[in-house]
Short mmCIF file of C-alpha atoms in Angstrom, two decimals:
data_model
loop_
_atom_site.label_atom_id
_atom_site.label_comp_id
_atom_site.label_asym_id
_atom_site.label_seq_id
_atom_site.Cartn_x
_atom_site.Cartn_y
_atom_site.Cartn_z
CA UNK S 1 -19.34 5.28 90.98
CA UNK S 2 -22.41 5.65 92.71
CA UNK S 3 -25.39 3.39 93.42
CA UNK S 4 -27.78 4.35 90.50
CA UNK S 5 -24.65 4.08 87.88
CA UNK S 6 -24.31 0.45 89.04
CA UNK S 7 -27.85 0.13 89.16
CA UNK S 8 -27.81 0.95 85.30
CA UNK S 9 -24.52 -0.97 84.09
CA UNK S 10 -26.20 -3.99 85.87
CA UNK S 11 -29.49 -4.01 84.35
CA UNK S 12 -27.36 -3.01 80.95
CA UNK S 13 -25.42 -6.39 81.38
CA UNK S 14 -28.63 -8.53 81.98
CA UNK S 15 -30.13 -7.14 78.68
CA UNK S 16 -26.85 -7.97 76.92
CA UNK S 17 -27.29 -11.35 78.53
CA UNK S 18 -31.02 -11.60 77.41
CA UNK S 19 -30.22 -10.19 73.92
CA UNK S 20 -31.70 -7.00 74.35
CA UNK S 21 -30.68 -4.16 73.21
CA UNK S 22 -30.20 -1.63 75.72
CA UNK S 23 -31.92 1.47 73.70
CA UNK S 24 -35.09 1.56 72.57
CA UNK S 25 -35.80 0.75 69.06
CA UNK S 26 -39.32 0.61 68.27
CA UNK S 27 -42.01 1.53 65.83
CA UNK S 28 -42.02 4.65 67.18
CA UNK S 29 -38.59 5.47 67.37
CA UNK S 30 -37.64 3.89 64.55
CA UNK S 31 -37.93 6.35 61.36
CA UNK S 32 -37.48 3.09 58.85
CA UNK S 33 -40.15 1.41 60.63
CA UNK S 34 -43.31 0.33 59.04
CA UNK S 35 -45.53 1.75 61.69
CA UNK S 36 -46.11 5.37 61.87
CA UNK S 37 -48.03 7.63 64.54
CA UNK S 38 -50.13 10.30 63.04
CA UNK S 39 -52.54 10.86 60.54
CA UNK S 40 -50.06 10.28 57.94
CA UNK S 41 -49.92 6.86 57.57
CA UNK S 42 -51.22 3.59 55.91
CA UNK S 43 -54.40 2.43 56.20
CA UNK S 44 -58.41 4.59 55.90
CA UNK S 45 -58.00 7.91 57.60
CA UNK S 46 -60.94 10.02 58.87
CA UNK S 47 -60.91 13.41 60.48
CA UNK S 48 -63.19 15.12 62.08
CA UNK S 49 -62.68 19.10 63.57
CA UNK S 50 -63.12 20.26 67.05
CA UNK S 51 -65.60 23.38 67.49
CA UNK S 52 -66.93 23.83 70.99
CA UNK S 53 -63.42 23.97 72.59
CA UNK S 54 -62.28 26.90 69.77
CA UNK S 55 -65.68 28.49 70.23
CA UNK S 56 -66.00 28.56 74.04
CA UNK S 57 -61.93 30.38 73.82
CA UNK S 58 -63.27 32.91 71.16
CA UNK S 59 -66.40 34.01 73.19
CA UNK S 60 -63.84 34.01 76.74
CA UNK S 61 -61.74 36.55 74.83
CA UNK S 62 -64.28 38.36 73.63
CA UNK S 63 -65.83 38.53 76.74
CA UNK S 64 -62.51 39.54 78.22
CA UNK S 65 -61.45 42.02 75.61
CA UNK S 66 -65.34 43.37 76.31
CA UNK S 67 -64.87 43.83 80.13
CA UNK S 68 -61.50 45.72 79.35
CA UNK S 69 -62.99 48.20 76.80
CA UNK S 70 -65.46 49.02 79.67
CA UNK S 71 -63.40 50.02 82.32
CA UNK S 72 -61.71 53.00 82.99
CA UNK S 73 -58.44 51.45 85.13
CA UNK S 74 -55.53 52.52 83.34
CA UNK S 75 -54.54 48.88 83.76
CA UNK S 76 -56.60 47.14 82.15
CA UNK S 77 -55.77 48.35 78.77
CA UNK S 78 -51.76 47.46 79.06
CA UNK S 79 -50.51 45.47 76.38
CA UNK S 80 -50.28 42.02 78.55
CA UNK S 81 -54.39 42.84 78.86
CA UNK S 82 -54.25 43.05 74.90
CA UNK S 83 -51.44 40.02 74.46
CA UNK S 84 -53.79 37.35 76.73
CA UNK S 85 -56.66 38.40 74.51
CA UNK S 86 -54.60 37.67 71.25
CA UNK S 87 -52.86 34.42 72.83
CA UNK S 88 -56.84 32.98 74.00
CA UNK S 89 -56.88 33.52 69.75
CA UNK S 90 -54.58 32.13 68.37
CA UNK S 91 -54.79 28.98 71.20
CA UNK S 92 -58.31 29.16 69.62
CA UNK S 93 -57.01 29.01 66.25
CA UNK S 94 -54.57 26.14 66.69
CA UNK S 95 -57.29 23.85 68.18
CA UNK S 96 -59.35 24.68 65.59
CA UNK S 97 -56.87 23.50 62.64
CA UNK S 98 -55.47 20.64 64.32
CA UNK S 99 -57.81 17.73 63.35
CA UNK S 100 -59.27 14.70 65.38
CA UNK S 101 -58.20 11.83 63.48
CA UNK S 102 -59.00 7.94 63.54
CA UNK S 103 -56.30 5.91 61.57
CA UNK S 104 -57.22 2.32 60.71
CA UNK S 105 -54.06 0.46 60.18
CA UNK S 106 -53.84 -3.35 59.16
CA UNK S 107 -53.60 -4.42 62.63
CA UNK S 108 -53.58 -0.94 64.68
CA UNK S 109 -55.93 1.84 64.97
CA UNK S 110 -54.36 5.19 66.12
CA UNK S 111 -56.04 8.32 67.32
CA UNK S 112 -54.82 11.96 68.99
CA UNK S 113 -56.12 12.51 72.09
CA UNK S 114 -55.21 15.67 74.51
CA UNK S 115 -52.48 16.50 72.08
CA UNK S 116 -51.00 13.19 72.29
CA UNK S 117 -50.80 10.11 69.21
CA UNK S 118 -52.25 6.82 70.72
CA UNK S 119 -52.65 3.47 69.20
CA UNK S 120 -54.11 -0.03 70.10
CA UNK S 121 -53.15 -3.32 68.74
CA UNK S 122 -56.00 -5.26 67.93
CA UNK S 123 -55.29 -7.41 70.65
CA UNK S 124 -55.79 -4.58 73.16
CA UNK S 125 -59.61 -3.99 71.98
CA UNK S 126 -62.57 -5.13 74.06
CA UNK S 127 -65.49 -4.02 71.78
CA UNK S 128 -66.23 -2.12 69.13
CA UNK S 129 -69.70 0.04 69.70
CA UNK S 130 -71.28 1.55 67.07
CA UNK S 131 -74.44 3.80 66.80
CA UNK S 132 -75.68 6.67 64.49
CA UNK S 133 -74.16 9.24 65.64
CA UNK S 134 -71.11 7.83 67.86
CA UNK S 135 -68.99 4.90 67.79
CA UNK S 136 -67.02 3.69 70.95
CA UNK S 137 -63.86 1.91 70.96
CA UNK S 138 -63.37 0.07 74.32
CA UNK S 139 -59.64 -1.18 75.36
CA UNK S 140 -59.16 -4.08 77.51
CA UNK S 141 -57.78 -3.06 81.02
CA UNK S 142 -58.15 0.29 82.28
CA UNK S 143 -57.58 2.62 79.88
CA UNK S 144 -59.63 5.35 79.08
CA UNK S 145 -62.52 4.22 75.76
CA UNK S 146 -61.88 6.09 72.65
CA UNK S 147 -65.33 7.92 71.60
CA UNK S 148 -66.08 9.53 68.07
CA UNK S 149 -68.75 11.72 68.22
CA UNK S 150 -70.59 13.07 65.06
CA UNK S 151 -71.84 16.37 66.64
CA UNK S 152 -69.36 17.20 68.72
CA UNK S 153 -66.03 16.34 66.78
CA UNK S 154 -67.78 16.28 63.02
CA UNK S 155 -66.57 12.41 62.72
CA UNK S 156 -68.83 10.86 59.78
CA UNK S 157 -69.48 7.93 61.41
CA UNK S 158 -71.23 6.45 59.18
CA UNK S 159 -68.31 6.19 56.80
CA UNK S 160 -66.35 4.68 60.01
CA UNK S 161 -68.60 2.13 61.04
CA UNK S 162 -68.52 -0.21 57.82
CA UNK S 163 -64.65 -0.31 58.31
CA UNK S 164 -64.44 -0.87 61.69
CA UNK S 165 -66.68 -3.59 61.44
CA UNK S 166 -64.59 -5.15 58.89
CA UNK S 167 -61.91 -4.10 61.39
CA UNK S 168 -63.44 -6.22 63.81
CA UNK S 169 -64.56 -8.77 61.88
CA UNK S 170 -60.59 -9.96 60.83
CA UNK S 171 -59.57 -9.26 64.41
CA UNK S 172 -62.28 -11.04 66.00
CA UNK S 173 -63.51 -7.81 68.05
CA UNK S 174 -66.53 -8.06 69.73
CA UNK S 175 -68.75 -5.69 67.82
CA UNK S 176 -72.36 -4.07 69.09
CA UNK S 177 -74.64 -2.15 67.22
CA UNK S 178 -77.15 0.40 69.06
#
């Protein structure tokens, strides 16, 4: 047995001892749980839908696919040439139907960020900012601030703000208004 298996069967025996469990059962893991991550959830859901990213990927390939109807190298036009240009699509595609999502839960928010669910307790929240056209979600320590933006992500923030100010309100969340 080496070092790192009695490295495990130690630590194993001190959660016995604590009256832990040694795998992780969690809202997350748990499918019985009460707590789910996604848009498909409890609580007041709003989407919004990402354009510049999908838009900026369409005019690359067609500036790509462009260059290679142009020139005259025999290489250009293989099929990997023709494949990137189709895969720079349907990446653009994809973005473009997965939605940007704010999920206000009794006593968690949840959002998808670079492909990724996320969620704050209440507890976790700084301050809640929120303007016309953005609102601002800032977490205590050093994680990143969640930002909704109504031109750039089609958020309608104005919906947003009444709740999370009701949010913030029951949670005691500091809330600002610009």
């Amino acid at each position: 047995m080496g070092s790192f298996d009695r490295k495990v069967e130690r630590n194993m025996v001190k959660l016995k001892k604590q009256g832990k469990s040694p795998i992780m059962k969690g809202p997350v893991g748990n499918s019985n749980s009460k707590y789910t991550i996604g848009p498909k959830g409890e609580g007041d859901i709003f989407k919004g839908r990402k354009i510049i990213l999908p838009v900026l990927l369409s005019i690359l390939a067609i500036m790509y696919g462009s260059v290679g109807l142009l020139s005259t190298a025999a290489e250009e036009n293989s099929t990997l040439f023709w494949l990137t240009i189709g895969l720079y699509l349907l990446l653009a595609v994809i973005i473009f139907l997965r939605k940007p999502y704010l999920r206000i839960d009794k006593s968690k928010i949840y959002t998808s960020t670079f492909n990724r669910d996320k969620y704050l307790d209440a507890s976790n929240i700084n301050k809640i900012i929120l303007s016309r056209g953005k609102i601002v979600i800032e977490p205590k320590g050093r994680q990143s601030k969640w930002v909704f933006y109504r031109m750039r992500n089609r958020f309608d923030t104005e919906a947003m703000a009444p709740k999370l100010e009701q949010y913030g309100n029951t949670h005691h969340i500091t809330i600002e208004k610009k």
